[in-house]
PDB file of C-alpha atoms in Angstrom:
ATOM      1  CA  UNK R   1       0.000   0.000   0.000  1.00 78.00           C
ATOM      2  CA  UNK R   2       1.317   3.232  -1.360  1.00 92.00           C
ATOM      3  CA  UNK R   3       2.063   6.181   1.287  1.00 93.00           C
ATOM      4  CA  UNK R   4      -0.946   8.280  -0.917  1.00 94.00           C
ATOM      5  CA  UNK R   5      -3.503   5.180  -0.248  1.00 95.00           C
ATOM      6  CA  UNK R   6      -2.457   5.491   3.382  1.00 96.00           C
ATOM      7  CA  UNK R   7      -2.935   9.256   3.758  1.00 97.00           C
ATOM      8  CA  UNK R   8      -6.559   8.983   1.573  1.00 97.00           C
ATOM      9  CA  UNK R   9      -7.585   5.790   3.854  1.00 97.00           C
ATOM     10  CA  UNK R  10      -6.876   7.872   6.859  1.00 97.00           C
ATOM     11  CA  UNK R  11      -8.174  10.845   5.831  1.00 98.00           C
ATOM     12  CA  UNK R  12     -11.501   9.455   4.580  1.00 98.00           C
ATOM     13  CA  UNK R  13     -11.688   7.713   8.448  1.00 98.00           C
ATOM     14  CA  UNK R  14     -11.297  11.055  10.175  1.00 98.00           C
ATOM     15  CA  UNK R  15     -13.447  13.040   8.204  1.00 98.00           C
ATOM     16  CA  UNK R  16     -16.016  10.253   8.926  1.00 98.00           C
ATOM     17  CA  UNK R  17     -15.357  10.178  12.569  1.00 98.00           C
ATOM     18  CA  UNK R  18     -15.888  14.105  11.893  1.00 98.00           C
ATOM     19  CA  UNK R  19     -18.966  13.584  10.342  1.00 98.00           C
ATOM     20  CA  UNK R  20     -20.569  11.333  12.718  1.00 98.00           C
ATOM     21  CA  UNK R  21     -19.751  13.108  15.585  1.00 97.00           C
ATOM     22  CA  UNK R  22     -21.353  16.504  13.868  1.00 97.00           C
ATOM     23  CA  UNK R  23     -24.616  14.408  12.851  1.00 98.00           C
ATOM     24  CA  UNK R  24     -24.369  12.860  16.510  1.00 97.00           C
ATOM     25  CA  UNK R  25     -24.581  16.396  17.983  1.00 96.00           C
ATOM     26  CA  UNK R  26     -26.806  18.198  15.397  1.00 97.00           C
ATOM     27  CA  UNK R  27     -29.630  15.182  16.080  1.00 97.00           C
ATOM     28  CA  UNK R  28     -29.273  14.924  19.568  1.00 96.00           C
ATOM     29  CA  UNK R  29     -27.332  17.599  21.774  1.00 95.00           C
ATOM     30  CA  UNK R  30     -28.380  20.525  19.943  1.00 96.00           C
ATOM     31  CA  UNK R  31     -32.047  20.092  20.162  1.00 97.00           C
ATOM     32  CA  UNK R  32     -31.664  18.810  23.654  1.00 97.00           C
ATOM     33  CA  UNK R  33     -30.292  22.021  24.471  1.00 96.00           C
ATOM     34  CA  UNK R  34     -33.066  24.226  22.440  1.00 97.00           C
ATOM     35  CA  UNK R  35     -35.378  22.662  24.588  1.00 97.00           C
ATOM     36  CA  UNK R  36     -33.987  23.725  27.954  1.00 97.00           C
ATOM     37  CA  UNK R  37     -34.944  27.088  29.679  1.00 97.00           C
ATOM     38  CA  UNK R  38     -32.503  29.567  29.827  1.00 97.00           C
ATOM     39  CA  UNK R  39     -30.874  29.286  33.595  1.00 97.00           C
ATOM     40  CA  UNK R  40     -30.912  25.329  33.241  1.00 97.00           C
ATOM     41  CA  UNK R  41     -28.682  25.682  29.489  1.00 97.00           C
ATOM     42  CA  UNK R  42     -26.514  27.968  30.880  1.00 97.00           C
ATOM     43  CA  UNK R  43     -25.944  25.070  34.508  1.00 96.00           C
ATOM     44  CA  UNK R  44     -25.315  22.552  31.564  1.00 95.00           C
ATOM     45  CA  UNK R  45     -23.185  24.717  29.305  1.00 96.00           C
ATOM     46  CA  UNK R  46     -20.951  25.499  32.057  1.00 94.00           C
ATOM     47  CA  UNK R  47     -20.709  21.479  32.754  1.00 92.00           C
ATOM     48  CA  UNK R  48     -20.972  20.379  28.870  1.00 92.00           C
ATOM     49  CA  UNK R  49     -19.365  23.069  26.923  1.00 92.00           C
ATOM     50  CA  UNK R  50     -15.296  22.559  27.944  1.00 93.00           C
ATOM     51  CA  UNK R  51     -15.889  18.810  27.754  1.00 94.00           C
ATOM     52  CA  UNK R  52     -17.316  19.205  23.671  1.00 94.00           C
ATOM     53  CA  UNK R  53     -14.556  22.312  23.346  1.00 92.00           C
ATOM     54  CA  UNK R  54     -11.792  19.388  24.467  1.00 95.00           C
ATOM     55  CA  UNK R  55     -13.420  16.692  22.315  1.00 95.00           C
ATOM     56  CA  UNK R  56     -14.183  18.445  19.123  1.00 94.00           C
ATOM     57  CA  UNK R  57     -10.771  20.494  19.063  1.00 94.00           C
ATOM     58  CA  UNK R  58      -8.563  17.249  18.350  1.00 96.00           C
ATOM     59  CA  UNK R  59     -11.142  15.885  16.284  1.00 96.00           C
ATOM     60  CA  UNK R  60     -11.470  19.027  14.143  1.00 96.00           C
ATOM     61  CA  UNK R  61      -7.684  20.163  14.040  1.00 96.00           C
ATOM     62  CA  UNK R  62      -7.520  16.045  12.635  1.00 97.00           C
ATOM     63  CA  UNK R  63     -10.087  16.413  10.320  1.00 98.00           C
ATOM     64  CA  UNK R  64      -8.423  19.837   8.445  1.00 97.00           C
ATOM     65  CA  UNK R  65      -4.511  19.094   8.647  1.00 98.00           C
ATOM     66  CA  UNK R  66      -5.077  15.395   7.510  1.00 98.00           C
ATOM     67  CA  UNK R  67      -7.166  16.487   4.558  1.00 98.00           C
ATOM     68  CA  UNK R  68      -4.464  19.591   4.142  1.00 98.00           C
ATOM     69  CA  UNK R  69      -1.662  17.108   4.433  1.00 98.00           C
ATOM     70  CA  UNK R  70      -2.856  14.492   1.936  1.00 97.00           C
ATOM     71  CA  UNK R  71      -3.734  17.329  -0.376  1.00 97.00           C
ATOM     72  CA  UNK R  72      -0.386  18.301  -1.021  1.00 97.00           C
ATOM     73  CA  UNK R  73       1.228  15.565  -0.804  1.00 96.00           C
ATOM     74  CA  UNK R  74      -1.033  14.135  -3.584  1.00 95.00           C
ATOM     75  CA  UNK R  75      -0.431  17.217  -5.741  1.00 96.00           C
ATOM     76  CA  UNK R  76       3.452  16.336  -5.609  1.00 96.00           C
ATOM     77  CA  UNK R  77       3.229  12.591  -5.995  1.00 95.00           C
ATOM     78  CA  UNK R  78      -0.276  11.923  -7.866  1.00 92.00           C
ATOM     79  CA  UNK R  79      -1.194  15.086  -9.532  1.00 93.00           C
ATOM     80  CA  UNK R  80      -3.575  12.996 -12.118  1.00 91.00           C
ATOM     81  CA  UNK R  81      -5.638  12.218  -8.236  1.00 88.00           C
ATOM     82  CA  UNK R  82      -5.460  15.555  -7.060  1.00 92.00           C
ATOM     83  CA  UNK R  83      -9.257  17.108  -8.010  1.00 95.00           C
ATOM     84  CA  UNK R  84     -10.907  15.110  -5.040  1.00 96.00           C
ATOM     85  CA  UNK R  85      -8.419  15.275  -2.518  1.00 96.00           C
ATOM     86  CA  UNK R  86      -8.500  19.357  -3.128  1.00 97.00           C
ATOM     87  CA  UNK R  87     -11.744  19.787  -2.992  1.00 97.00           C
ATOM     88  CA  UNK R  88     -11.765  17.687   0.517  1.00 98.00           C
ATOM     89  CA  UNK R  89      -9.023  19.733   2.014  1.00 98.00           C
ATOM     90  CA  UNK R  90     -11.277  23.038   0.562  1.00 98.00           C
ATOM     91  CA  UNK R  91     -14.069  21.509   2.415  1.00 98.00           C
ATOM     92  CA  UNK R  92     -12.237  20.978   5.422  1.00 97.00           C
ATOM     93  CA  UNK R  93     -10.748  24.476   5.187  1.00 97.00           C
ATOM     94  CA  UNK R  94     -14.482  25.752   5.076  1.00 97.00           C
ATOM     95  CA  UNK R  95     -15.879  23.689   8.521  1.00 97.00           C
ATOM     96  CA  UNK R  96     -12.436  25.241  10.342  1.00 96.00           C
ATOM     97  CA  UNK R  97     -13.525  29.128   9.165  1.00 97.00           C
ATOM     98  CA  UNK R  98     -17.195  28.255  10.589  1.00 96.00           C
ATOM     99  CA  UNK R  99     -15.282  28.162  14.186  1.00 95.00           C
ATOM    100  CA  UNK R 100     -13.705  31.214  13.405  1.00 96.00           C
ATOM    101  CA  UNK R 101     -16.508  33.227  11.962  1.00 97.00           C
ATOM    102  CA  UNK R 102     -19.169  32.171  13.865  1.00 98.00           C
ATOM    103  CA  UNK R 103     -18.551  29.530  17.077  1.00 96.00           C
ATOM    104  CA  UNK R 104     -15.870  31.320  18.636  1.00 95.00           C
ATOM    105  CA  UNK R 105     -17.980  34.455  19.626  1.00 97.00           C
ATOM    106  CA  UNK R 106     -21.642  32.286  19.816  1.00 97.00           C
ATOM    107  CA  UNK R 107     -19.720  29.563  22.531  1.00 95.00           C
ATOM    108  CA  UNK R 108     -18.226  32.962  24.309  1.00 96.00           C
ATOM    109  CA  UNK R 109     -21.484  34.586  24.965  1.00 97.00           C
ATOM    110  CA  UNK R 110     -23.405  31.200  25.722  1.00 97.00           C
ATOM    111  CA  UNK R 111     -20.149  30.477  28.166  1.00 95.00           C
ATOM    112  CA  UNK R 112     -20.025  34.700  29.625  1.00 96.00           C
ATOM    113  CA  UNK R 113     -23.896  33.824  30.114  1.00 96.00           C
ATOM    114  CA  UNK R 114     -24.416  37.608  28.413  1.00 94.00           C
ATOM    115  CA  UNK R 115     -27.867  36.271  26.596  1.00 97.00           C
ATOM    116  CA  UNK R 116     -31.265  36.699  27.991  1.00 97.00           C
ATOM    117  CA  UNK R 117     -33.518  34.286  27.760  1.00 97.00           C
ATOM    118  CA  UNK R 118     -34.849  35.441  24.510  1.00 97.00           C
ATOM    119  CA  UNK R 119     -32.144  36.574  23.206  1.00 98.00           C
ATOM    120  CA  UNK R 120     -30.547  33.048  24.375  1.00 98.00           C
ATOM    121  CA  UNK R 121     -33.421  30.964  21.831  1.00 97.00           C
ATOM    122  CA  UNK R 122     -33.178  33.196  19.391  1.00 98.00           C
ATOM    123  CA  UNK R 123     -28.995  32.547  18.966  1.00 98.00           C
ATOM    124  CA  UNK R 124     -29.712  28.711  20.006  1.00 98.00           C
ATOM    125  CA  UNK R 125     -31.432  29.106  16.630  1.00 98.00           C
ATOM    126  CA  UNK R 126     -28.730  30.359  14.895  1.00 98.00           C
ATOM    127  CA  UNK R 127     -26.296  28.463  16.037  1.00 98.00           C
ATOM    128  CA  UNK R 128     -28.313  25.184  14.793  1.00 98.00           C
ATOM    129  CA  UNK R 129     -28.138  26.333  11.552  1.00 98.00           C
ATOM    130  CA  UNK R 130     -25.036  27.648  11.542  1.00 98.00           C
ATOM    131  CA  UNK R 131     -23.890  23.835  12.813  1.00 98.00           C
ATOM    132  CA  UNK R 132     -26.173  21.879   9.994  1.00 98.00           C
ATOM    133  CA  UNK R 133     -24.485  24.129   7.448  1.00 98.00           C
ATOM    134  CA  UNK R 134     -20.961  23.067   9.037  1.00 97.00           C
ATOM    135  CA  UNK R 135     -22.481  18.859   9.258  1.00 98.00           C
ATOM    136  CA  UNK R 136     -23.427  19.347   5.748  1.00 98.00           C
ATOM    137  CA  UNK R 137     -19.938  20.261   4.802  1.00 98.00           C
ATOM    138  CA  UNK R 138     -18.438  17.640   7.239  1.00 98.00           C
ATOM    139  CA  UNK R 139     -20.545  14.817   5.349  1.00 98.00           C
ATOM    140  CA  UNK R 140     -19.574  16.218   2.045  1.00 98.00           C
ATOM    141  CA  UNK R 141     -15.722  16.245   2.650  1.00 98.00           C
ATOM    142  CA  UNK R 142     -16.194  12.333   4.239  1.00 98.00           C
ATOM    143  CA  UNK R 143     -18.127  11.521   1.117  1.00 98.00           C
ATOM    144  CA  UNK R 144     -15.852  13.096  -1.376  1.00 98.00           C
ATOM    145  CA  UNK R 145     -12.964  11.777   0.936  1.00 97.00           C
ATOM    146  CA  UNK R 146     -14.455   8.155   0.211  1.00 97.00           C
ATOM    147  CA  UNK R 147     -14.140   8.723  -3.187  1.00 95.00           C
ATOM    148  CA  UNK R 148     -11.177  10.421  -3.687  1.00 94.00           C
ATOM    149  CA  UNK R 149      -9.423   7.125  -1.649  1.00 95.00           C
ATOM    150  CA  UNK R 150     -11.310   4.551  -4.014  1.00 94.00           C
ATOM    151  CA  UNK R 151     -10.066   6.508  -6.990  1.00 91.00           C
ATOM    152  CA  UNK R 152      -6.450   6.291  -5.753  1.00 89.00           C
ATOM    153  CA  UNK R 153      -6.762   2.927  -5.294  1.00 88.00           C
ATOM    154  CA  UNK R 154      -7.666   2.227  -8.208  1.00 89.00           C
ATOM    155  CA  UNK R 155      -4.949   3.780 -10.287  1.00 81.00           C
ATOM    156  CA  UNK R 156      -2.263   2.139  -8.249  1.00 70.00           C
TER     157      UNK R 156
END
């Protein structure tokens, strides 16, 4: 097995571990949380949000450096491969710049407790959306990942 079928094997298993784990808390955390009252979210927050910040930091600095990685290192070696393996680390590139744009200052404010309760749903909202745009992407880049490794595959 080639050092490019290694990278693409790997890559297409984080970006799925990725993927689940955004599906995993788009279908059940988030809604759990835009169900609770405003004082109770902010208890669990406290409790909940440094244990997903330690979880999904590793997982997410994986999922964009391994896609980043085997994207270059398929443009040196395999340049004929290197269309899907772009477009995953482009993908990847685009879930990492939802932290920045968006999650950073939403998971500050949820975290400084500096919502009211209102004002509290009515970001809960956005940040659902914001989060099944970023699981969309996620579940793109694992798909195209999938595909990028089966196509390597098969021109070695």
């Amino acid at each position: 097995m080639s050092m490019i079928e290694v990278l693409t094997i790997a890559t297409a298993t984080i970006l799925g571990l990725f993927a689940g784990g955004m599906l995993t808390e788009a279908l059940l955390l988030v809604p759990y949380f835009r169900s609770l009252p405003a004082e109770e979210f902010y208890r669990q927050h406290h409790d909940f949000g440094p244990r997903l910040y330690r979880f999904y930091s590793p997982l997410t600095i994986a999922a964009t450096l391994l896609p980043l990685t085997t994207a270059i290192v398929v443009a040196i070696f395999d340049p004929r491969n290197y269309g899907p393996s772009a477009l995953v680390a482009l993908l990847s590139l685009s879930i990492l710049c939802t932290y920045f744009l968006y999650f950073r200052a939403a998971n500050l404010s949820f975290a400084q407790q500096r919502l009211t309760a209102i004002e509290l749903k009515r970001e809960l909202g956005r940040w659902s959306a914001v989060h099944n745009f970023r699981t969309t992407l996620a579940i793109a880049s694992a798909v195209v990942s999938i595909f990028a490794a089966i196509k390597v595959a098969s021109n070695s």
